[in-house]
XYZ file of C-alpha atoms in Angstrom:
721
model
C 9.071 80.988 -32.995
C 7.689 78.144 -34.585
C 9.474 79.036 -38.126
C 12.618 79.743 -36.146
C 12.472 76.435 -34.532
C 12.485 74.826 -37.998
C 15.520 76.773 -39.267
C 19.061 75.716 -39.578
C 21.989 77.851 -40.571
C 24.967 75.646 -41.582
C 28.278 75.616 -43.194
C 29.840 72.944 -45.292
C 33.631 72.993 -44.773
C 36.498 70.626 -45.672
C 39.984 70.225 -46.928
C 40.303 70.980 -50.679
C 39.112 68.335 -52.941
C 37.236 66.300 -50.319
C 33.916 66.867 -52.300
C 31.929 69.421 -50.410
C 30.643 71.488 -53.376
C 29.596 68.263 -54.872
C 27.860 67.356 -51.802
C 26.159 70.798 -51.667
C 25.138 70.088 -55.360
C 23.415 66.844 -54.275
C 21.599 68.721 -51.455
C 20.288 71.099 -53.831
C 18.968 68.512 -55.961
C 17.391 66.097 -53.351
C 15.698 69.455 -51.734
C 14.373 70.273 -55.362
C 16.201 73.508 -55.459
C 17.749 72.593 -58.860
C 16.414 69.887 -61.376
C 19.628 68.877 -62.982
C 23.139 67.997 -61.200
C 26.217 69.456 -62.583
C 29.659 68.565 -61.683
C 32.510 70.626 -60.156
C 34.833 69.174 -63.066
C 33.830 67.817 -66.324
C 33.162 70.397 -68.944
C 29.473 71.013 -68.102
C 27.963 74.132 -66.684
C 29.921 73.720 -63.378
C 28.510 73.326 -59.939
C 25.719 75.721 -59.102
C 27.618 77.115 -55.871
C 30.738 77.692 -58.020
C 29.161 80.473 -59.912
C 32.326 82.538 -60.793
C 34.052 81.770 -64.130
C 37.519 81.235 -62.357
C 35.919 78.531 -59.902
C 34.626 76.563 -62.917
C 37.864 76.895 -64.948
C 39.949 75.594 -61.901
C 37.495 73.422 -60.405
C 37.819 74.978 -56.862
C 35.834 77.132 -54.629
C 37.223 80.673 -54.207
C 34.366 82.526 -52.456
C 31.681 81.246 -50.059
C 28.053 81.019 -51.505
C 24.714 81.059 -49.861
C 21.599 79.395 -50.629
C 18.330 78.351 -48.814
C 16.764 74.999 -49.038
C 13.694 73.206 -47.558
C 13.886 69.393 -46.518
C 10.979 67.121 -45.556
C 13.012 63.998 -44.930
C 14.633 61.126 -46.763
C 11.239 59.293 -47.057
C 9.318 62.533 -48.023
C 6.980 62.010 -44.965
C 8.681 64.552 -42.700
C 11.224 63.870 -39.980
C 10.856 64.315 -36.111
C 13.362 66.482 -34.527
C 14.245 67.719 -31.317
C 12.212 71.024 -31.512
C 9.124 70.064 -32.780
C 6.971 67.550 -34.900
C 6.733 69.620 -38.126
C 7.903 68.346 -41.599
C 10.051 70.737 -43.629
C 13.066 72.157 -42.164
C 14.439 75.489 -43.694
C 18.102 75.384 -44.001
C 20.261 78.196 -44.912
C 23.655 76.749 -46.378
C 27.062 78.591 -46.894
C 29.283 76.428 -49.140
C 32.881 77.693 -48.189
C 36.275 77.155 -50.117
C 38.734 74.328 -49.079
C 41.869 75.969 -50.161
C 43.797 77.721 -47.175
C 44.368 80.930 -49.165
C 40.619 81.685 -48.950
C 40.495 80.636 -45.269
C 38.838 84.067 -44.329
C 35.689 82.725 -46.397
C 35.482 79.958 -43.887
C 36.267 82.083 -40.785
C 33.431 84.646 -41.490
C 30.950 82.087 -42.538
C 31.508 80.058 -39.251
C 31.285 83.287 -37.316
C 27.612 83.668 -37.941
C 26.440 80.158 -38.322
C 24.706 77.806 -35.793
C 26.101 74.481 -36.994
C 28.362 72.975 -39.663
C 29.206 69.841 -41.605
C 32.786 68.616 -41.664
C 33.496 66.795 -44.945
C 36.400 64.212 -44.885
C 37.626 62.222 -47.887
C 36.979 58.443 -47.199
C 40.603 57.814 -48.464
C 42.674 60.509 -46.727
C 40.625 61.230 -43.654
C 41.807 64.242 -41.790
C 44.016 66.408 -43.845
C 45.939 69.564 -42.891
C 42.945 71.828 -43.925
C 40.688 69.705 -41.918
C 42.784 70.634 -38.865
C 42.481 74.492 -39.667
C 38.732 74.091 -40.184
C 38.246 72.346 -37.028
C 40.355 75.107 -35.022
C 37.938 77.683 -36.540
C 34.801 75.599 -35.657
C 36.198 75.459 -31.860
C 36.941 79.158 -31.948
C 33.441 79.902 -32.563
C 31.740 77.126 -30.612
C 30.054 75.592 -33.791
C 28.380 72.168 -33.021
C 29.201 70.005 -36.098
C 28.365 66.716 -37.893
C 31.089 64.838 -39.968
C 30.562 63.343 -43.098
C 33.010 60.766 -44.645
C 32.611 61.271 -48.317
C 34.085 59.501 -51.522
C 33.501 56.121 -50.092
C 33.381 54.903 -53.958
C 37.023 55.728 -54.274
C 39.788 53.258 -54.340
C 41.473 52.998 -50.808
C 38.317 54.408 -48.945
C 38.072 53.334 -45.564
C 35.304 54.795 -43.263
C 36.700 53.134 -40.017
C 40.018 54.799 -40.633
C 38.778 58.235 -41.365
C 36.458 58.200 -38.360
C 39.592 57.147 -36.192
C 41.384 60.012 -37.608
C 38.966 62.463 -36.381
C 39.709 61.110 -32.832
C 43.481 60.692 -33.382
C 44.317 63.907 -35.198
C 41.439 66.433 -33.950
C 40.739 65.088 -30.549
C 37.110 64.755 -31.353
C 34.496 62.369 -29.778
C 33.571 61.123 -33.293
C 31.149 58.330 -33.394
C 29.861 56.202 -36.246
C 26.077 56.399 -36.744
C 26.452 54.329 -39.876
C 28.888 51.571 -41.179
C 29.217 51.140 -45.023
C 27.797 48.328 -47.108
C 30.940 47.682 -49.186
C 33.576 49.921 -50.413
C 35.224 51.374 -53.255
C 33.576 50.102 -56.568
C 31.430 47.903 -54.218
C 30.059 50.641 -52.089
C 26.279 50.550 -52.502
C 24.633 51.959 -49.231
C 24.918 52.217 -45.690
C 23.713 50.338 -42.477
C 21.738 52.781 -40.209
C 22.859 51.882 -36.592
C 19.884 53.875 -35.259
C 17.072 52.208 -37.302
C 19.074 49.132 -37.756
C 18.211 48.929 -41.417
C 20.314 48.598 -44.507
C 19.673 51.753 -46.697
C 20.288 51.909 -50.448
C 19.772 54.789 -53.027
C 18.179 53.677 -56.022
C 17.254 55.627 -59.337
C 19.296 57.442 -61.743
C 20.481 60.025 -59.156
C 20.057 58.063 -55.910
C 16.881 59.813 -55.229
C 14.831 56.779 -54.263
C 15.796 55.857 -50.637
C 15.197 52.262 -49.828
C 15.349 50.567 -46.242
C 15.563 46.701 -45.944
C 16.731 44.117 -43.531
C 20.387 44.022 -42.769
C 21.856 41.320 -44.676
C 22.904 38.231 -42.450
C 26.551 38.605 -43.258
C 26.696 42.076 -41.860
C 24.415 41.604 -38.729
C 27.144 40.804 -36.364
C 29.293 43.829 -37.372
C 26.268 46.126 -37.340
C 25.117 44.861 -33.810
C 28.931 45.382 -32.618
C 28.867 48.959 -33.668
C 25.496 49.722 -32.504
C 26.595 48.717 -28.965
C 29.676 51.130 -29.356
C 27.461 53.864 -30.436
C 25.020 53.539 -27.729
C 27.530 53.303 -25.072
C 29.275 56.553 -26.265
C 26.070 58.586 -26.713
C 24.611 57.315 -23.179
C 26.931 59.716 -21.547
C 24.551 62.509 -22.620
C 21.385 60.929 -21.426
C 20.957 59.510 -17.932
C 17.587 57.758 -18.778
C 19.420 55.722 -21.576
C 22.272 54.984 -19.302
C 19.889 53.207 -16.828
C 18.128 51.454 -19.608
C 21.363 49.984 -21.014
C 22.354 48.819 -17.398
C 19.116 47.254 -16.683
C 19.067 45.634 -20.291
C 15.739 47.439 -21.599
C 15.441 48.029 -25.226
C 16.428 51.705 -26.622
C 13.959 53.639 -28.514
C 14.851 55.663 -31.623
C 13.479 58.727 -29.978
C 15.777 58.191 -27.099
C 18.775 57.752 -29.469
C 18.056 60.900 -31.231
C 17.411 63.005 -27.821
C 20.787 61.485 -26.587
C 22.691 62.563 -29.823
C 20.912 66.030 -29.825
C 22.249 66.648 -26.329
C 25.635 65.467 -27.264
C 26.163 67.483 -30.544
C 24.861 70.738 -28.805
C 27.138 70.285 -25.812
C 30.184 70.385 -28.288
C 31.260 66.970 -27.016
C 29.925 64.695 -29.656
C 30.275 64.424 -33.479
C 28.185 61.955 -35.287
C 29.818 60.465 -38.229
C 27.709 59.789 -41.487
C 28.972 57.960 -44.542
C 28.415 58.283 -48.309
C 29.574 59.211 -51.649
C 28.053 62.604 -52.884
C 29.461 61.916 -56.541
C 27.687 58.374 -56.736
C 24.443 59.994 -55.038
C 24.659 57.838 -51.752
C 24.084 58.855 -48.158
C 23.290 62.599 -48.634
C 19.536 62.370 -47.629
C 20.328 60.808 -44.443
C 23.004 63.490 -43.700
C 20.117 66.056 -44.325
C 17.952 64.284 -41.740
C 20.703 64.441 -39.249
C 21.108 68.123 -40.009
C 17.435 68.691 -38.968
C 17.539 66.368 -36.169
C 20.852 67.098 -34.230
C 22.180 70.742 -35.357
C 20.421 73.569 -33.346
C 18.272 76.142 -34.456
C 18.543 79.924 -33.799
C 16.437 79.411 -30.627
C 18.490 76.677 -29.076
C 22.098 77.539 -30.153
C 24.308 79.236 -27.532
C 23.167 82.674 -27.239
C 25.499 85.067 -29.314
C 26.961 87.841 -27.323
C 27.626 91.533 -28.234
C 29.612 94.183 -26.788
C 27.950 96.954 -24.883
C 30.396 99.802 -25.332
C 28.739 102.086 -23.147
C 28.864 99.819 -19.932
C 31.774 98.113 -21.153
C 29.961 94.841 -20.627
C 28.952 91.911 -22.884
C 25.336 91.113 -23.350
C 23.265 88.126 -24.862
C 21.418 88.516 -28.131
C 18.100 86.949 -28.063
C 16.425 85.287 -31.084
C 13.071 87.206 -30.861
C 11.379 88.966 -33.577
C 9.824 91.646 -31.463
C 13.073 93.076 -29.968
C 15.031 95.910 -31.354
C 17.073 94.805 -34.503
C 20.659 93.802 -34.033
C 22.299 92.386 -37.316
C 25.773 91.906 -38.496
C 27.293 92.158 -42.026
C 29.782 89.453 -42.374
C 30.541 89.490 -46.200
C 30.204 91.856 -48.917
C 30.605 92.007 -52.588
C 29.923 94.357 -55.439
C 26.588 94.141 -57.472
C 25.422 95.850 -60.501
C 22.857 97.732 -58.355
C 25.287 98.494 -55.587
C 27.087 96.666 -52.834
C 25.458 93.268 -51.781
C 25.898 92.773 -47.886
C 25.270 89.376 -46.505
C 23.746 89.888 -43.210
C 22.909 87.647 -40.252
C 20.133 88.838 -38.124
C 20.443 88.144 -34.465
C 17.254 89.714 -32.893
C 14.518 91.752 -34.227
C 13.101 91.931 -37.725
C 14.337 93.809 -40.787
C 11.768 95.020 -43.272
C 12.331 96.606 -46.714
C 12.344 100.414 -46.253
C 13.713 100.289 -42.664
C 16.180 102.961 -41.459
C 19.318 101.299 -39.697
C 22.061 102.695 -37.738
C 25.774 101.426 -38.306
C 27.188 101.305 -34.900
C 30.804 101.750 -36.310
C 30.315 104.775 -38.262
C 27.202 106.230 -36.580
C 25.507 106.799 -39.825
C 21.842 106.084 -40.898
C 21.211 103.820 -43.868
C 17.999 103.062 -45.600
C 17.373 99.450 -46.782
C 15.787 99.618 -50.095
C 16.066 95.870 -51.147
C 16.464 92.734 -49.270
C 17.158 89.398 -51.019
C 17.488 85.740 -50.416
C 20.592 84.339 -52.061
C 20.996 81.165 -54.154
C 24.589 81.284 -55.341
C 24.591 84.536 -57.877
C 20.855 84.554 -57.991
C 18.577 86.598 -55.698
C 14.901 86.536 -54.694
C 13.330 89.710 -53.534
C 11.909 89.456 -50.058
C 9.987 92.053 -48.047
C 11.145 91.089 -44.557
C 13.356 88.732 -42.413
C 13.378 87.801 -38.851
C 15.848 86.784 -36.100
C 18.021 83.809 -37.014
C 17.835 84.455 -40.771
C 20.657 85.028 -43.324
C 19.989 87.380 -46.004
C 21.450 90.160 -48.344
C 20.820 93.822 -48.377
C 21.259 95.580 -51.529
C 23.059 99.066 -51.961
C 23.849 99.487 -48.225
C 27.453 100.780 -47.926
C 29.348 99.311 -44.952
C 32.491 97.221 -44.169
C 32.622 93.515 -43.498
C 32.000 92.917 -39.596
C 29.670 96.090 -39.167
C 26.808 95.961 -36.802
C 23.515 97.394 -37.760
C 20.669 98.339 -35.131
C 17.164 99.462 -35.634
C 17.218 102.151 -32.805
C 19.758 104.928 -32.124
C 19.373 104.195 -28.490
C 21.080 101.064 -28.942
C 23.914 102.478 -30.876
C 26.430 101.308 -28.316
C 25.858 97.594 -29.059
C 28.151 95.919 -31.595
C 28.688 92.167 -32.422
C 31.985 90.570 -31.792
C 34.240 90.739 -34.811
C 36.220 87.644 -36.378
C 39.676 86.556 -36.489
C 41.671 87.921 -39.526
C 45.143 86.363 -40.065
C 47.915 88.654 -41.316
C 49.185 88.172 -44.984
C 52.414 86.416 -45.633
C 53.328 87.292 -49.201
C 53.341 90.193 -51.241
C 53.980 91.312 -54.823
C 54.047 94.668 -56.953
C 51.379 95.393 -59.586
C 51.799 98.068 -62.292
C 49.429 99.154 -64.816
C 50.199 99.871 -68.500
C 48.976 103.628 -68.636
C 46.791 105.907 -66.748
C 43.363 104.444 -68.044
C 44.496 100.928 -66.981
C 45.797 102.502 -63.575
C 42.287 103.730 -62.818
C 40.608 100.576 -63.591
C 43.406 98.731 -61.378
C 42.756 101.190 -58.675
C 39.153 100.441 -58.670
C 39.322 96.757 -58.668
C 41.958 96.815 -55.918
C 39.698 99.106 -53.819
C 36.771 96.682 -54.247
C 38.916 93.779 -53.317
C 40.335 95.234 -50.189
C 36.944 95.960 -48.954
C 35.590 92.398 -49.642
C 38.493 90.568 -48.234
C 40.009 91.459 -44.923
C 43.124 89.139 -45.720
C 43.957 91.187 -48.876
C 45.995 94.387 -48.358
C 47.053 97.138 -50.963
C 49.777 99.844 -50.129
C 52.273 101.970 -51.669
C 56.101 101.314 -51.071
C 57.393 104.414 -49.590
C 60.691 104.490 -51.483
C 59.857 102.997 -54.906
C 56.248 104.400 -55.067
C 55.109 101.257 -56.666
C 51.649 99.597 -55.770
C 52.038 96.295 -53.802
C 49.493 93.643 -52.821
C 49.537 91.249 -49.972
C 47.640 88.101 -49.466
C 47.646 84.629 -48.006
C 49.484 82.686 -50.590
C 50.539 82.681 -54.326
C 47.099 81.527 -55.368
C 45.270 84.083 -53.510
C 47.141 86.869 -55.152
C 47.058 85.053 -58.659
C 43.407 85.074 -58.407
C 42.957 88.780 -57.645
C 45.473 89.495 -60.395
C 43.391 87.604 -62.936
C 40.163 89.078 -61.716
C 41.636 92.682 -62.242
C 42.212 91.396 -66.006
C 38.979 89.829 -66.395
C 36.385 92.025 -64.745
C 38.182 95.191 -64.856
C 40.078 94.791 -68.155
C 43.075 96.172 -66.449
C 46.346 95.391 -68.153
C 48.823 94.835 -65.074
C 52.261 93.705 -64.735
C 53.147 91.649 -61.765
C 56.606 91.665 -60.007
C 58.235 88.675 -58.176
C 56.389 87.621 -54.943
C 58.165 88.733 -51.709
C 57.881 87.398 -48.281
C 56.533 89.442 -45.412
C 59.271 88.763 -42.670
C 58.877 89.775 -38.859
C 61.344 90.970 -36.324
C 61.752 90.095 -32.716
C 64.133 90.439 -29.686
C 65.807 87.426 -28.349
C 66.991 88.793 -24.986
C 65.911 91.275 -22.040
C 67.354 94.900 -22.211
C 66.935 98.075 -20.389
C 65.924 101.466 -21.271
C 66.366 104.964 -19.635
C 65.621 107.785 -21.851
C 65.022 111.606 -21.200
C 63.355 113.655 -23.789
C 64.111 117.173 -23.234
C 63.593 120.312 -25.577
C 63.533 123.888 -24.935
C 63.067 126.468 -27.847
C 61.354 129.262 -26.324
C 57.801 129.285 -24.525
C 56.735 125.834 -23.275
C 59.328 123.214 -23.444
C 59.056 119.383 -23.565
C 60.205 117.244 -20.960
C 59.619 113.271 -20.140
C 61.933 110.698 -18.641
C 61.036 106.901 -18.924
C 63.047 104.004 -17.341
C 62.138 100.315 -17.602
C 63.061 97.073 -19.615
C 61.765 94.944 -22.548
C 61.983 91.188 -23.002
C 60.753 88.472 -25.464
C 57.113 87.576 -25.083
C 56.242 83.980 -25.114
C 52.748 82.952 -25.104
C 52.018 79.458 -26.134
C 48.207 79.882 -26.061
C 48.089 82.820 -28.658
C 47.231 82.153 -32.340
C 50.227 81.371 -34.297
C 49.648 84.239 -36.800
C 48.907 86.746 -34.238
C 51.181 89.720 -33.601
C 51.850 90.314 -29.990
C 52.721 93.317 -27.941
C 52.112 93.700 -24.288
C 52.597 96.828 -22.062
C 52.943 96.498 -18.338
C 52.574 99.534 -16.188
C 54.717 99.368 -13.042
C 54.734 103.053 -12.087
C 54.412 103.578 -8.334
C 53.994 106.821 -6.455
C 53.038 108.941 -9.205
C 56.579 109.336 -10.645
C 54.697 109.655 -13.951
C 51.244 110.921 -13.610
C 48.344 108.494 -14.552
C 47.260 110.706 -17.609
C 50.540 110.410 -19.382
C 50.621 106.411 -19.142
C 48.598 105.994 -22.096
C 50.978 108.202 -24.227
C 53.852 105.986 -22.927
C 51.790 103.022 -24.416
C 51.039 104.771 -27.685
C 54.838 105.670 -27.985
C 55.988 102.209 -27.496
C 53.219 100.909 -30.080
C 54.438 103.552 -32.732
C 57.899 101.449 -32.739
C 56.198 98.090 -33.483
C 55.469 98.915 -37.106
C 59.240 98.945 -38.197
C 62.144 96.951 -36.687
C 65.820 97.850 -36.686
C 66.962 95.144 -39.203
C 64.917 95.359 -42.290
C 61.881 97.563 -41.277
C 59.479 94.706 -40.985
C 56.999 94.757 -38.028
C 58.309 93.865 -34.585
C 56.429 91.096 -32.770
C 56.476 89.227 -29.334
C 57.656 92.019 -27.189
C 56.993 92.646 -23.518
C 57.437 96.325 -22.248
C 57.676 97.287 -18.612
C 57.375 100.883 -17.659
C 58.959 101.096 -14.150
C 60.162 104.446 -13.579
C 60.428 108.044 -14.764
C 59.998 111.568 -14.070
C 58.052 114.480 -15.238
C 57.988 118.325 -15.296
C 54.872 120.128 -13.977
C 54.966 122.652 -16.828
C 56.895 121.143 -19.641
C 55.608 117.515 -19.497
C 52.838 116.641 -22.023
C 51.337 113.709 -23.889
C 53.293 114.329 -26.762
C 56.591 114.713 -24.800
C 55.945 111.157 -23.076
C 54.924 109.565 -26.387
C 58.281 110.729 -28.116
C 60.388 109.353 -25.038
C 58.653 106.112 -25.062
C 59.388 105.793 -28.846
C 63.005 106.472 -28.706
C 63.360 104.602 -25.439
C 61.989 101.435 -27.117
C 64.180 101.817 -30.162
C 67.178 102.149 -27.817
C 66.152 98.990 -26.126
C 65.441 96.897 -29.136
C 68.924 97.495 -30.614
C 70.330 96.269 -27.177
C 68.072 93.184 -27.019
C 69.586 91.072 -29.978
C 67.091 91.667 -32.567
C 66.576 88.809 -35.102
C 64.626 88.373 -38.399
C 61.859 85.962 -38.264
C 60.411 84.125 -41.390
C 57.000 82.606 -42.132
C 57.122 78.820 -41.900
C 54.539 76.789 -43.887
C 53.022 73.665 -43.166
C 53.117 71.567 -46.378
C 51.340 68.294 -47.034
C 52.337 66.459 -50.151
C 50.475 63.418 -51.341
C 52.303 61.443 -53.800
C 52.583 57.791 -55.270
C 55.136 55.813 -53.160
C 57.584 55.706 -56.061
C 58.176 59.532 -55.890
C 58.530 59.561 -52.223
C 62.310 59.866 -52.403
C 62.264 62.716 -54.890
C 59.618 64.541 -52.746
C 61.475 64.269 -49.407
C 64.728 65.378 -51.264
C 63.253 68.371 -52.917
C 61.507 69.725 -49.581
C 64.938 69.099 -47.713
C 66.726 71.103 -50.266
C 64.204 74.033 -49.861
C 65.262 73.928 -46.062
C 62.196 71.997 -45.301
C 62.006 69.978 -41.908
C 60.342 66.842 -42.566
C 57.980 65.843 -39.737
C 57.059 62.312 -41.120
C 55.165 60.344 -43.683
C 52.471 58.088 -43.853
C 51.608 55.391 -46.546
C 48.086 54.226 -47.381
C 48.893 50.575 -48.506
C 45.402 50.377 -50.096
C 46.074 53.240 -52.409
C 49.960 53.133 -52.750
C 49.806 56.907 -51.680
C 52.207 58.477 -49.234
C 51.379 61.688 -47.277
C 54.551 63.731 -46.331
C 54.373 66.421 -43.771
C 57.108 69.099 -43.658
C 57.529 72.712 -42.225
C 59.259 74.732 -45.160
C 60.035 78.398 -45.229
C 57.818 80.302 -47.555
C 60.760 81.907 -49.340
C 61.614 78.533 -50.701
C 58.223 77.539 -51.861
C 57.786 79.847 -54.884
C 57.178 77.902 -57.792
C 56.991 74.690 -56.023
C 53.784 73.352 -57.862
C 55.563 73.461 -61.184
C 58.630 71.519 -59.776
C 56.575 69.039 -58.169
C 54.534 68.375 -61.202
C 57.563 67.859 -63.412
C 59.302 65.729 -60.560
C 56.317 63.347 -60.168
C 54.937 63.052 -63.762
C 51.908 65.308 -62.394
C 50.853 62.540 -60.019
C 51.583 64.269 -56.603
C 49.458 67.138 -54.945
C 50.026 69.313 -52.219
C 48.502 71.851 -49.814
C 50.164 74.522 -47.848
C 49.181 76.935 -44.984
C 50.964 79.186 -42.596
C 52.390 77.668 -39.557
C 54.392 80.014 -37.544
C 57.386 82.556 -37.690
C 60.780 80.990 -36.958
C 64.186 82.692 -36.878
C 65.979 82.996 -40.182
C 69.508 81.523 -40.925
C 71.990 84.311 -40.532
C 73.067 84.474 -44.151
C 69.660 84.857 -45.437
C 69.093 87.557 -42.595
C 72.085 89.560 -43.941
C 70.774 89.208 -47.425
C 67.364 90.562 -46.488
C 68.890 93.497 -44.437
C 70.995 94.317 -47.291
C 68.106 94.484 -49.787
C 66.165 96.587 -47.181
C 68.806 98.883 -45.792
C 67.158 101.937 -47.115
C 63.687 101.223 -45.565
C 64.979 101.172 -41.889
C 63.562 103.890 -39.729
C 65.540 106.907 -39.204
C 65.535 106.352 -35.210
C 66.875 102.730 -35.820
C 70.015 103.671 -38.084
C 73.335 103.724 -36.465
């Protein structure tokens, strides 16, 4: 238990290019995991955690990487933390991608972590992907700290960045530090807890030096300390009394109040620095040890008890039966590498485990602790640990237990968004087809947002994903890792279909062909389903059973539900999936001899097809949330270009310090193909953009007709006139 109290499982997440991988590189250096700092960009070996060749070429993180470090405090004398007085804290870190196309890497990491660090750019503050990451942290109730990075850049403003956490994310963000200088003059921070000026000396900022606050900054420091104390006293009654009575506040009391606030998910302490310039990272590590929870004190994770149809808490106890979750899988020369979070019990090399999804037994021949793409063999791991098993075949999200008498327990899954873009891939010959198939099978297994399927009419292989970059990376990996010569077709949009008004159905399925017949009669209505609380990428179908008096026997109701669901896969307009439909089953009839599950399933299927055609179906297209950062002189071009792509401009914000303007727009995905090239040429390469799925919206009539014509052959037989 003592070792568990010293463990922190954290993720480092941010908008792309906020410097989180650079921050992780400094963390590795200051914790002596590495002895030389490498940069994300710059022609060297590349950052430690970006170990893929493509990551180092493009200067972005594509896949999350794990490592374990030990931290003894900025002074090297250990730190006092809420759960004990020990020195070294063990920190399991997962560095996640910032690009939205790889958001599932963030999703599955946050699913198994106990805390997180949200990194912001000191110039831009909260950006579009910051909002997505915040939503993911809230979904899994992950306590977090915020780190305002890049304080050395022109236009950096810690106060504005902290304010954006409140204004754009609704977080109770409180500065724990204020900067000493900014931009080129940024050379340290004032710690509002110790009321010391902290500088970072040495070639790599490894020497932390605390001195008296300069007289010219004393007033500002006292002002922001008062704001901090007022904010955190809400989480400690004794501190509130001491403040009201004018009694001095101790450092221990401040740490205690911050710890309570962070772990109640109501407080986000904000720290400041520049990872690239080696400033502020050690104090952030101290904060991770002091304020983020251990596996012992985090909110107890819950699992599903499928036998009793209830939910149970998993307890971080090494003596209990093992329960662990596989949250990420990758290929390894020695077999599949399965990243695993142990929630309770102990995992030992040589153990036999049970996969609760498949019911199969597996033997764990090798356990490793990961450091990017390197691994250290270990003999065992306990509750609260994050390790990897080698050679264990499973799927992402599978639950493993140590005893077959708890096979009914399964950990909660994670949210997986649906792909919005697809394209065709074709191999040069049979040999390359085999290589391509092998690679695609691996990628599908590793990435839940990557899909592969065969087009029914053309027979061509199609891949689907979260964006152009997502698919581009996988195609490039096919060529490099599998030596598969593949040709790529033009990207296509994944549209959806829905209904726009209520419609009734009344359908009788009746068939007699000798022997037992088939009979089922269903009556009801459908209407558009509007649920403002649902996730914007989630497909919704809702079935309401309103049968009374047994006019349809209870045993046939599930078959009706299945029949309705059968229709949702292909709509009447262009054979795209149907979404947002609510079905009411209100009346019907049955025959004591001829009625069956299949009869009612067929009746429901045909009834819904009839009703959908009468409910004014419309085609929906994916709208993307596009954020462009451009020098002010190109603002007119960017807005005009987005408007020409049917974009709806939501607003713009100019940073007067940097001369950069951020433009926000909602643009149909079908209009965004090739945008990066056009943006580069129109702004002399000075503008950047990010894009993520926003929601589905109705297509213009002319586009709908064009799509319908192109997909006419794919429409399901039952929908054709």
